[in-house]
Coordinates of C-alpha atoms in Angstrom, one line a residue:
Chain L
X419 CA 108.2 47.5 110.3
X420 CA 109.9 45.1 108.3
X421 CA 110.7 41.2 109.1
X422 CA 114.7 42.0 109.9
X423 CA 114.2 45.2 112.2
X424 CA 111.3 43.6 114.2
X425 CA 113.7 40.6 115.2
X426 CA 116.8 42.4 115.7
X427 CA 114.8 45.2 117.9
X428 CA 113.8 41.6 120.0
X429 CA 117.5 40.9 119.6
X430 CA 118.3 44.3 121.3
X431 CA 115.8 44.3 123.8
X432 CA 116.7 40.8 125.2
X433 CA 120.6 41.9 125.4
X434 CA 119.4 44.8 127.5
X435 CA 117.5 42.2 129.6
X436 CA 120.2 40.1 129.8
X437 CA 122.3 42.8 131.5
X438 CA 119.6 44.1 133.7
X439 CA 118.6 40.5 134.9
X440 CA 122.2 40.9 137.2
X441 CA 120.4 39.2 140.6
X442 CA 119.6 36.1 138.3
X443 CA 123.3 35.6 136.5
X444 CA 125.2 37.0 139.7
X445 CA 122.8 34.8 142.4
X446 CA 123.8 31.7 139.5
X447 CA 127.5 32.6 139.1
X448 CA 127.3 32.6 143.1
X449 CA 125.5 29.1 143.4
X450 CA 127.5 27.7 140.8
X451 CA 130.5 27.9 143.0
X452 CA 128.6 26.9 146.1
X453 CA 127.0 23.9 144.7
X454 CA 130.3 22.7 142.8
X455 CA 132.1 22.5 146.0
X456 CA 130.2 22.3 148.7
X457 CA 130.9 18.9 150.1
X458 CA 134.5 19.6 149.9
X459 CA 136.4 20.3 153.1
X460 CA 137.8 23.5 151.8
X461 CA 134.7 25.0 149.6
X462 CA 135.8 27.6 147.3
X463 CA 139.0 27.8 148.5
X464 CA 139.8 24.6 146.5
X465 CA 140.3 26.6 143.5
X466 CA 142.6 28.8 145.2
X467 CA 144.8 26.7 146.8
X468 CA 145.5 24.8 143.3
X469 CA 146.4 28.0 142.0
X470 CA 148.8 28.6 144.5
X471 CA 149.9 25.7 144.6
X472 CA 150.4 26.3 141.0
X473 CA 152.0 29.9 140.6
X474 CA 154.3 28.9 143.9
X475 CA 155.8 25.7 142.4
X476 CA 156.5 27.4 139.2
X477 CA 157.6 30.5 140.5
X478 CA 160.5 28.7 142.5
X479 CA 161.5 26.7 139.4
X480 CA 161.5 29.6 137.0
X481 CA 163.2 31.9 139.3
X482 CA 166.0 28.9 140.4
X483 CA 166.2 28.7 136.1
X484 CA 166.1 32.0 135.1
X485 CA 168.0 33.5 137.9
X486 CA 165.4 35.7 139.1
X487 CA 165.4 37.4 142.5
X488 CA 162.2 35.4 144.0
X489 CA 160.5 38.3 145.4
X490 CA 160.1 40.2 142.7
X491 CA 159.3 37.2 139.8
X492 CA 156.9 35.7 142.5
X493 CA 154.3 38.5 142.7
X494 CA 154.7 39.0 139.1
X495 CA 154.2 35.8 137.9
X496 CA 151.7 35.1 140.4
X497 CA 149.4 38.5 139.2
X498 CA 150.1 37.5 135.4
X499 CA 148.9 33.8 136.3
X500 CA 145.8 34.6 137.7
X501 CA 144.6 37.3 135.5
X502 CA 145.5 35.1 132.4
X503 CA 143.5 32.0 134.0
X504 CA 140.3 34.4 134.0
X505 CA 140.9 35.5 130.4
X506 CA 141.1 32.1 129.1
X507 CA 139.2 30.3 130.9
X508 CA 136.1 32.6 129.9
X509 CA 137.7 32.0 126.2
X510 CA 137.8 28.2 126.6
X511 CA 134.2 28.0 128.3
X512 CA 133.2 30.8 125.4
X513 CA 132.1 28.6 123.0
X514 CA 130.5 25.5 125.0
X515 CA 128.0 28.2 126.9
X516 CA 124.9 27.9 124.2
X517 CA 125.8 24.5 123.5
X518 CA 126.0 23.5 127.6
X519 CA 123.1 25.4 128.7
X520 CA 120.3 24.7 124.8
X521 CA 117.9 22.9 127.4
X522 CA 117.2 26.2 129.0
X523 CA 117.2 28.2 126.2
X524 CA 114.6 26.4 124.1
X525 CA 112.5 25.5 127.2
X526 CA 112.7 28.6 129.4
X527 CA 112.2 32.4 128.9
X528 CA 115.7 33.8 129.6
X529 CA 117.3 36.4 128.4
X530 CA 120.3 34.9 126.4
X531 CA 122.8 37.3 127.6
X532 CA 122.2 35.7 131.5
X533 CA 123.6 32.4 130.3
X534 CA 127.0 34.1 129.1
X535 CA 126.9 36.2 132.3
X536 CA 126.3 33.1 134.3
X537 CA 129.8 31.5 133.3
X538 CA 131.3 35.6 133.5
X539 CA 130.5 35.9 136.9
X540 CA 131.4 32.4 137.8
X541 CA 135.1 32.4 136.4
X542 CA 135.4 36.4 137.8
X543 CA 134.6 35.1 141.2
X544 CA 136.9 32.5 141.1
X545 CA 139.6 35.3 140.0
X546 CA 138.6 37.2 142.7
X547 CA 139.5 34.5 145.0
X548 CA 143.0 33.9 143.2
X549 CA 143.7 37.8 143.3
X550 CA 143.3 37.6 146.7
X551 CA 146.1 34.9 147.5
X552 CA 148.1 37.1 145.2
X553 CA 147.7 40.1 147.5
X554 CA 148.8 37.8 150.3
X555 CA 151.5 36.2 148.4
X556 CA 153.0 39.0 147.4
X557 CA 153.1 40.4 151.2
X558 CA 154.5 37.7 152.4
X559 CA 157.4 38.4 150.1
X560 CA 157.6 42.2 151.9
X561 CA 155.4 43.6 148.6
X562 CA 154.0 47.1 150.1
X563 CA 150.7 47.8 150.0
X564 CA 150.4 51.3 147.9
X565 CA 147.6 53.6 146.6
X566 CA 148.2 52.1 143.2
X567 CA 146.0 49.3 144.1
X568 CA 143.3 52.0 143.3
X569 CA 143.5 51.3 139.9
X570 CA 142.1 48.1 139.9
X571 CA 138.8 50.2 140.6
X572 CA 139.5 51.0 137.2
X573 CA 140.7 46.9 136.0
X574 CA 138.3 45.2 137.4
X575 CA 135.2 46.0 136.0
X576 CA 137.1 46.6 132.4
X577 CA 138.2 43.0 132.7
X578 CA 134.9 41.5 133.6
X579 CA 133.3 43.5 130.4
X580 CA 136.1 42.4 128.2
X581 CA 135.5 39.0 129.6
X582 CA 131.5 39.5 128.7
X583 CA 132.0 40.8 125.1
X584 CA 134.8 38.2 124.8
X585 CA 132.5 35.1 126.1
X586 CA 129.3 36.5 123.8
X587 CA 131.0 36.7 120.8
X588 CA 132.5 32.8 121.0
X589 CA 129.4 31.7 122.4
X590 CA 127.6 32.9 119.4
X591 CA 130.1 31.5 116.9
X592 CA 130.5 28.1 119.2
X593 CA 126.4 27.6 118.4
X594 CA 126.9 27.4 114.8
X595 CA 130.5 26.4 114.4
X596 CA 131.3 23.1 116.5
X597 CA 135.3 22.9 116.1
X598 CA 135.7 26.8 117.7
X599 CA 136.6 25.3 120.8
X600 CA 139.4 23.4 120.2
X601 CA 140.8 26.3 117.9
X602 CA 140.4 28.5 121.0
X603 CA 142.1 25.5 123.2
X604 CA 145.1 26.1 120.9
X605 CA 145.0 30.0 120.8
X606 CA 145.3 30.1 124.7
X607 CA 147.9 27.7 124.6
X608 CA 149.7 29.7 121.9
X609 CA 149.1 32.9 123.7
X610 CA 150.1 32.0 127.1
X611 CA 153.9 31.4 126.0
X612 CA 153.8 34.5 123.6
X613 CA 152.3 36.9 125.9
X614 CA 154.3 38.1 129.3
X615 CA 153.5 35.8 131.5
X616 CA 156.5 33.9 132.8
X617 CA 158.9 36.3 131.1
X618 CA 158.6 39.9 131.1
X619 CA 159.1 42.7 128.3
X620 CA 162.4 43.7 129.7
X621 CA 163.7 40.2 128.8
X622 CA 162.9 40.4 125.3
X623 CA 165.5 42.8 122.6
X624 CA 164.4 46.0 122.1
X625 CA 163.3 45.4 118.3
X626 CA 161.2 42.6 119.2
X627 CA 159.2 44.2 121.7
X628 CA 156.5 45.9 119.4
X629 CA 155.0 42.1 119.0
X630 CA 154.4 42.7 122.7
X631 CA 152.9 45.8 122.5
X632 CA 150.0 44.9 119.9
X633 CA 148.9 41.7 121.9
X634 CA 146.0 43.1 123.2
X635 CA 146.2 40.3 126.2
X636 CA 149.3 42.3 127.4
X637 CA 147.5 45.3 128.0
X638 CA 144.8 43.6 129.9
X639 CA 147.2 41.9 132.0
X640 CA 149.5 45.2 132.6
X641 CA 146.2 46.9 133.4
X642 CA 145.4 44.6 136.5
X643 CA 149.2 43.2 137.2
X644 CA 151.1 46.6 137.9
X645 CA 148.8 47.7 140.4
X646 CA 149.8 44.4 141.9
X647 CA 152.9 44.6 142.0
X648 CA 152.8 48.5 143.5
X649 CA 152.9 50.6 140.0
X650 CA 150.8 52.3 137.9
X651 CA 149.7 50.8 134.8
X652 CA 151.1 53.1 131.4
X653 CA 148.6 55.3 130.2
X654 CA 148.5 53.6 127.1
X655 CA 147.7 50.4 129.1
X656 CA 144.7 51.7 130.2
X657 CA 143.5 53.7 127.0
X658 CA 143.9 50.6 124.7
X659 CA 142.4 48.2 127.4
X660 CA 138.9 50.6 127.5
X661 CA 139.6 50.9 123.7
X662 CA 139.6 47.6 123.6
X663 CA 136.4 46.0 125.9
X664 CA 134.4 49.0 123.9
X665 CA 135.0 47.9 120.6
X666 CA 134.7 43.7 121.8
X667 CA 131.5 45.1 123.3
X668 CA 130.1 46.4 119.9
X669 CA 130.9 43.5 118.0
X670 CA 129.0 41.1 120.5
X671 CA 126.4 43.3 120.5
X672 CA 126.3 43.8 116.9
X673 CA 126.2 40.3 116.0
X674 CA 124.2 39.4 118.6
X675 CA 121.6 41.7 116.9
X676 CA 122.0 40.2 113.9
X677 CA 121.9 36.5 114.5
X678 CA 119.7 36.1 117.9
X679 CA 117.2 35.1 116.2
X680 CA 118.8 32.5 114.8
X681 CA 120.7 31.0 117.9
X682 CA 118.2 28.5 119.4
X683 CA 117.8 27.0 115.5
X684 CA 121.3 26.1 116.1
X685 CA 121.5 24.2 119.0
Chain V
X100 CA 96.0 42.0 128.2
X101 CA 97.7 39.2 127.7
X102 CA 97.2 37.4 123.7
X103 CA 99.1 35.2 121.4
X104 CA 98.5 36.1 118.2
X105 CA 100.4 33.8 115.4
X106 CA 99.7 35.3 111.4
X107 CA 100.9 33.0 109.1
X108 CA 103.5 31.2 111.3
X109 CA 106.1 28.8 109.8
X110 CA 109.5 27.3 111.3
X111 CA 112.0 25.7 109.4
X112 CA 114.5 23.9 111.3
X113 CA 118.3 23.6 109.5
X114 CA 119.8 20.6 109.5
X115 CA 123.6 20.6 109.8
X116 CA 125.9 18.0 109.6
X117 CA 129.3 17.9 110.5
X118 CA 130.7 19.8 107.3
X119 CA 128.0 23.3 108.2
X120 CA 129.0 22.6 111.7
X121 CA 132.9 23.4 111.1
X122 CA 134.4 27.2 111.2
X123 CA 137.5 25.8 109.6
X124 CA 135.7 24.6 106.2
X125 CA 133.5 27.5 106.0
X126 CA 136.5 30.0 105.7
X127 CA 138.1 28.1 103.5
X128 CA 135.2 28.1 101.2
X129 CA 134.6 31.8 101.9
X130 CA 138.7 32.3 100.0
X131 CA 137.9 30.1 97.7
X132 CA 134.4 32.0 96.6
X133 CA 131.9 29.6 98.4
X134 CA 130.8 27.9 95.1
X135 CA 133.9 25.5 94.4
X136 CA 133.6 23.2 97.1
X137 CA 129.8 22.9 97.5
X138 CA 128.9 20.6 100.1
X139 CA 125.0 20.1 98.9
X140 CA 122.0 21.5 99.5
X141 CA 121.2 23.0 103.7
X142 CA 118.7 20.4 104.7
X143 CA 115.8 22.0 106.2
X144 CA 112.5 20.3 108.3
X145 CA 109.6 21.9 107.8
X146 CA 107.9 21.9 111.7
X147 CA 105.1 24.7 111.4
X148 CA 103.6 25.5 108.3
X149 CA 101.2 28.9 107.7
X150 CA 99.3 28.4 111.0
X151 CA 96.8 31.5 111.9
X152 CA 95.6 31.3 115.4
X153 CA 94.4 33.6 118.0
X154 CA 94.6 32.8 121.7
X155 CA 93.0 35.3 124.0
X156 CA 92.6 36.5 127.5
X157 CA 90.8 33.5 129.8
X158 CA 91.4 30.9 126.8
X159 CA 92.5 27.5 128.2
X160 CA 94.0 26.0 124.8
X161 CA 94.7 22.3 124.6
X162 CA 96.9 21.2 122.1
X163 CA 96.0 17.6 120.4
X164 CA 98.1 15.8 117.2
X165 CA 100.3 12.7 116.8
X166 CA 103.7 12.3 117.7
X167 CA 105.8 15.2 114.8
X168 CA 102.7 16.8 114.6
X169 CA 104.3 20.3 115.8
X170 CA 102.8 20.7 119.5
X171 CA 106.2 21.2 121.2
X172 CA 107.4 23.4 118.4
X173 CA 104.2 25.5 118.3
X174 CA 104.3 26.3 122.4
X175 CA 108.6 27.0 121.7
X176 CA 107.1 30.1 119.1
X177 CA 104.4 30.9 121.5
X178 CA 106.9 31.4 124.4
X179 CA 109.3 33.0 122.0
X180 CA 111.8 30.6 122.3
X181 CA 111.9 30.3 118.9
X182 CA 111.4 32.9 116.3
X183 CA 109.0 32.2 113.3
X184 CA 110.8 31.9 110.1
X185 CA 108.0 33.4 108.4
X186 CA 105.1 34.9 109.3
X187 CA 104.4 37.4 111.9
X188 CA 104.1 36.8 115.8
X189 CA 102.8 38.9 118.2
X190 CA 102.2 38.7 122.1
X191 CA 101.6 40.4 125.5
X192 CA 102.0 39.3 129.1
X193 CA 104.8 37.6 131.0
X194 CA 105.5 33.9 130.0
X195 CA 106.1 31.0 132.1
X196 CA 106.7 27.4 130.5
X197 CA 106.8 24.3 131.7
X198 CA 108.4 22.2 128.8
X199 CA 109.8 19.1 130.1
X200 CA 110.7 18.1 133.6
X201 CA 114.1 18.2 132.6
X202 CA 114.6 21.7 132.3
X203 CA 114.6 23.2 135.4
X204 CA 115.9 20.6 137.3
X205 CA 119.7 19.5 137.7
X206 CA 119.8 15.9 138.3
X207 CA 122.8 15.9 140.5
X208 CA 121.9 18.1 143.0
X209 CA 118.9 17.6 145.8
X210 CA 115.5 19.0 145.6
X211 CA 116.0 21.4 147.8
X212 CA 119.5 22.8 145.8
X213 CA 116.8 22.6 142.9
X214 CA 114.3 24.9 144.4
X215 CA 117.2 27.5 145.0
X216 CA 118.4 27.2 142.1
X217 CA 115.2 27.3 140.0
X218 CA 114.2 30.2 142.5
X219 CA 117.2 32.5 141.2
X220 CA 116.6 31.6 137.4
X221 CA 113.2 31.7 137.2
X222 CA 113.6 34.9 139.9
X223 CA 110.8 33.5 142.2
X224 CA 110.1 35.9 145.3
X225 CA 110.6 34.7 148.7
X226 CA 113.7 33.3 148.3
X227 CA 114.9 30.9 150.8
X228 CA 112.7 29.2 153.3
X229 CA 109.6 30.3 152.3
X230 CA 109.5 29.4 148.7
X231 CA 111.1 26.1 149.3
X232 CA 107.9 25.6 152.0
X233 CA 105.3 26.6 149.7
X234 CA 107.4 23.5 146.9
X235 CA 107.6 21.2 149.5
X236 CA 104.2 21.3 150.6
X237 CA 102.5 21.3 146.8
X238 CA 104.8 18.6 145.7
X239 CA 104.3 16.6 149.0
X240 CA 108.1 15.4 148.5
X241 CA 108.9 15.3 151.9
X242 CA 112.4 14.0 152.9
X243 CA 112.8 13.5 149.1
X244 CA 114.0 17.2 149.2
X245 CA 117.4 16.0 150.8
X246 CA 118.1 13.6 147.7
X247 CA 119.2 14.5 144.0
X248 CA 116.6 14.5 142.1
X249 CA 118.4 11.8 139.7
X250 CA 116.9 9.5 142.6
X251 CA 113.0 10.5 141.7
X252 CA 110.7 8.9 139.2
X253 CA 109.5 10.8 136.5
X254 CA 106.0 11.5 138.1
X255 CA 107.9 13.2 141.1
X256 CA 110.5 14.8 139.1
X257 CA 106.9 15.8 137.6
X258 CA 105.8 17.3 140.7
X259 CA 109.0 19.6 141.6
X260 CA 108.6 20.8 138.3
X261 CA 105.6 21.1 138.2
X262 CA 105.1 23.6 141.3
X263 CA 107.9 24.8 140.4
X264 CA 107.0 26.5 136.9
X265 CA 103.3 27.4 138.6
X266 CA 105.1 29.4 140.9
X267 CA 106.4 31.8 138.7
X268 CA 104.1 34.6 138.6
X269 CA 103.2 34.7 135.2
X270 CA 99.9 35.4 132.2
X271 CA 100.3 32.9 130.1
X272 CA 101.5 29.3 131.3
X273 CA 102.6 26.8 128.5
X274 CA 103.1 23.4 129.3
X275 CA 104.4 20.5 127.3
X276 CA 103.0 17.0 127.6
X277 CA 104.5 16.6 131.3
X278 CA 101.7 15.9 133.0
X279 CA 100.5 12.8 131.7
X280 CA 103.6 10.8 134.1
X281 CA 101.2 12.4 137.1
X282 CA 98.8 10.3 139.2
X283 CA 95.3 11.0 140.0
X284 CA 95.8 12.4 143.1
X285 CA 98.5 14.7 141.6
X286 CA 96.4 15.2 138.8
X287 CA 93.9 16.4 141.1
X288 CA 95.9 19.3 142.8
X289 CA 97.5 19.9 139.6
X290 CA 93.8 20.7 137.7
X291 CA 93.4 23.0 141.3
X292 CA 96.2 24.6 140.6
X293 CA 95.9 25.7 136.7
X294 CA 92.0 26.8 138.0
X295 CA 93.2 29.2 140.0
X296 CA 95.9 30.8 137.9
X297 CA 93.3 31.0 135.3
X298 CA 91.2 33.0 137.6
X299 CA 93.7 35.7 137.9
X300 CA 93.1 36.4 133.9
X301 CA 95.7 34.1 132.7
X302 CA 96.1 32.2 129.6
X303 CA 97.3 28.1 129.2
X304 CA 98.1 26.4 126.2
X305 CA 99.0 22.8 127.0
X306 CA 99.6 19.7 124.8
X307 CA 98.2 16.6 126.0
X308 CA 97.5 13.2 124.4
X309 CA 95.1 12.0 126.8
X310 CA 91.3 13.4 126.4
X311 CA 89.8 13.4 129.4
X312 CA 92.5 16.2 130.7
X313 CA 91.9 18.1 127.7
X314 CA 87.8 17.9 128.9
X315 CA 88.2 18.8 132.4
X316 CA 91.2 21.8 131.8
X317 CA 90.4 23.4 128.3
X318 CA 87.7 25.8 126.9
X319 CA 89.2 25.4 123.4
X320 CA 91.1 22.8 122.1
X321 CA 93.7 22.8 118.3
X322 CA 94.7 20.2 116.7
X323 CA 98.0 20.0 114.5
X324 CA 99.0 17.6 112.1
X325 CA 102.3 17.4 110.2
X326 CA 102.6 21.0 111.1
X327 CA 99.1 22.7 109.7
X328 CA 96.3 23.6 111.9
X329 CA 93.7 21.1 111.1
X330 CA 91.4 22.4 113.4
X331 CA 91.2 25.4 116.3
X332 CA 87.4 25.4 118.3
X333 CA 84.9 24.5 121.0
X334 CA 87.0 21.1 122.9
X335 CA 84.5 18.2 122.0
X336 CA 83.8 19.2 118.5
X337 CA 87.7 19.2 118.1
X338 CA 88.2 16.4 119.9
X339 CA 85.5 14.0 118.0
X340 CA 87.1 15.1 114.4
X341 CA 90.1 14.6 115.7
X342 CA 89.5 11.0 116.5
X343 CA 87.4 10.7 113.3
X344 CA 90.1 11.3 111.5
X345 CA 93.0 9.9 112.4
X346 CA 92.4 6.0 111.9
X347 CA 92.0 7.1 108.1
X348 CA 95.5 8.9 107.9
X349 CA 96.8 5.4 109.0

């Protein structure tokens, strides 16, 4: 057996071990949030309230500005908000995860992969949390609660994987190439304006609309937001968001193969 | 059963500065062909150099060298933390290491939040109260358990980690120079401790600078120096050349 294919079959086996470690990165996701706020009055429910605090404050500006009927841009910004905030905040925290957690990973046997599920699992529960207050939010308003919701059976776990591959991949590249974070600070920052967020596709002219269509951060936002919001997501929502967590999901696990070997050299 | 079984073993660590570290200059140089803007020679240190050794069931391996000599890096490529850059490894049994008291623990959070926490990652059985009685009675911490651990000296920082990394249940146990910030009655429990995992069939490679540890714990004992092996065998014979020769490299 050669030199290349004995290190990236150790490459593949301790992927696989990463994924089928899930009590040690779901039990440390889970502490992570316990410890970080457990000697404040509210706990976990910190988080949330900011974000309401947040998506309520802006919600009432931008429907005041953009003469929106409240009810409707509300729950819309609100589910757009908080599905955004997972996305990048697994991008922004991408790159750091090697680099945060090197003492454990040239002193202790983990599997790598546990370290990137750590910080997954950690800003998923947090969205869970926030997607929660949306549900409220939105009822408040007189939102109905409909069968569509089902489909975030379907959302959920594709964001979390997108959010895996996503978080693998920079975390890789973050290890050897120091400046990725503040390249991804400016991407989120870019993306949150161009992508439907505050503003919605019907807004926009009809011939300017395609640039909305191939932002892959749409889809994954239509795929959790319209089921929200009552509706089903398109079909081609859904097809291009499992289109699109399969193919992040090779490449991590492609160049995971490839350069795990190398990872705790560049730390 | 459980080996270590190095053939040839070298690591080469790269040494970037900030020009390899930047994503940003290495695509521009990638459109401009790479060769243009050459920013020098990748710095490399040489850490292990062709080292053959054999460790086998029931061996209780204690690692000797000065300061750079390549202990730390050696028990890194024994627990797989780092690949070999050449040469050929090859190991069986389930590895627990205990490579700096640092580690495991989170300074801000109390000893007790460190014994949960270290429980889950290291995935320690009896979670909970049992596991955190079994740590508090080794480590004899007491009340320290309520503090952060930022408030303990580094022998009882020692001790948490310590029983900590002994817990795991584990073949082959490699530990780092840690022990030396222990006292003697620490020491003592410590030696009781590593005894009985090497009764059930275990191996332990440790690095220690102080001899009379290296007597009472190891069967075998190898000593590195600027990352060769000058010298793998029976622990006083290794120890007396060892001594020998070192005021002559000064």
């Amino acid at each position: 057996m050669g030199d290349f294919s004995k290190k990236s079959r150790i490459a593949h086996d301790d992927f696989l071990a990463g994924l089928l470690a899930w009590r040690i990165w779901l039990g440390l996701g889970m502490q992570d949030i316990r410890i970080r706020y457990k000697r404040t009055a509210l706990g976990p429910l910190w988080i949330t309230a900011s974000q309401v605090t947040t998506f309520v404050c802006m919600g009432m500006l931008f429907s005041a500005v953009l003469k929106n009927d409240i009810h409707i841009y509300l729950p819309y910004l609100a589910a757009g908000m908080t599905t955004w905030s997972f996305l990048a905040g697994v991008a922004q925290e991408g790159p750091q995860i090697f680099v945060q957690y090197h003492r454990l990973i040239t002193r202790l046997k983990v599997p790598q992969a546990v370290h990137v599920l750590r910080v997954v699992t950690r800003n998923f529960l947090i969205f869970l949390h926030n997607a929660a207050a949306v549900l409220l939010v939105s009822w408040a308003l007189g939102g109905k609660v409909t069968a569509s919701l089902l489909f975030l059976l379907a959302g959920f776990p594709l964001l979390f994987v997108t959010g895996f591959a996503l978080a693998m991949l920079l975390a890789i590249v973050g290890a050897r190439f120091r400046d990725l974070g503040p390249i991804i600070f400016m991407v989120c920052q870019f993306g949150f304006f161009m992508t439907p967020i505050m503003w919605s596709v019907a807004d926009i002219p009809d011939g300017s609309k395609w640039w909305v269509y191939v932002n892959p951060a749409y889809h994954l936002l239509e795929l959790v937001r319209a089921p929200f919001l009552g509706q089903a997501p398109e079909a081609s929502t859904l097809w291009i968001s499992l289109a699109l967590a399969s193919a992040l999901t090779a490449a991590a696990y492609g160049l995971f193969r490839c350069v795990h070997h190398r990872i705790a050299y560049w730390l | 059963m459980p080996h270590i079984i190095l053939r040839d073993v070298s690591v080469e660590f790269p040494v970037y500065d900030g020009t390899h570290r930047s994503l940003r200059r290495a695509l521009v140089d990638l459109s401009v062909g790479g060769r243009i803007l050459n920013h020098g020679r990748r710095v490399t240190v040489q850490a292990l150099d062709g080292l053959t050794l054999d460790i086998q069931d029931g061996d209780r391996v204690g690692l000797i060298g000065s300061n750079g000599a390549g202990k730390t890096t050696l028990l890194k490529v024994l627990a797989g933390l780092y690949q070999p850059t050449g040469g050929a490894i090859d190991s069986e049994g389930r590895i627990a290491t205990l490579l700096g008291a640092d580690c495991i623990l989170d300074p801000e959070m109390t000893g007790y939040e460190n014994i949960d926490h270290a429980g889950v990652l290291l995935g320690l059985s009896g979670g909970g109260g049992r596991l955190a009685d079994e740590i508090a009675d080794f480590s004899e911490l007491g009340q320290y358990l309520h503090l952060p651990v930022k408030t303990y000296s580094a022998g009882m920082q020692l001790r948490l980690s310590f029983a900590l990394a002994t817990a795991q249940e584990s073949d082959i146990l490699l530990i780092d120079e840690v022990l030396s910030a222990g006292d003697a009655r620490f020491m003592g429990k410590a030696r009781h401790r590593l005894n009985a995992l090497t009764e059930r069939n275990s191996i332990i490679v440790f690095a220690s600078h102080v001899d009379d540890q290296l007597r009472s714990m190891c069967n075998k004992v190898a000593w590195l120096q600027n990352g060769r092996l000058m010298q793998f065998g029976e622990t006083e014979a290794v120890i007396a050349a060892y001594h020998a020769w070192s005021p002559e490299a000064e």
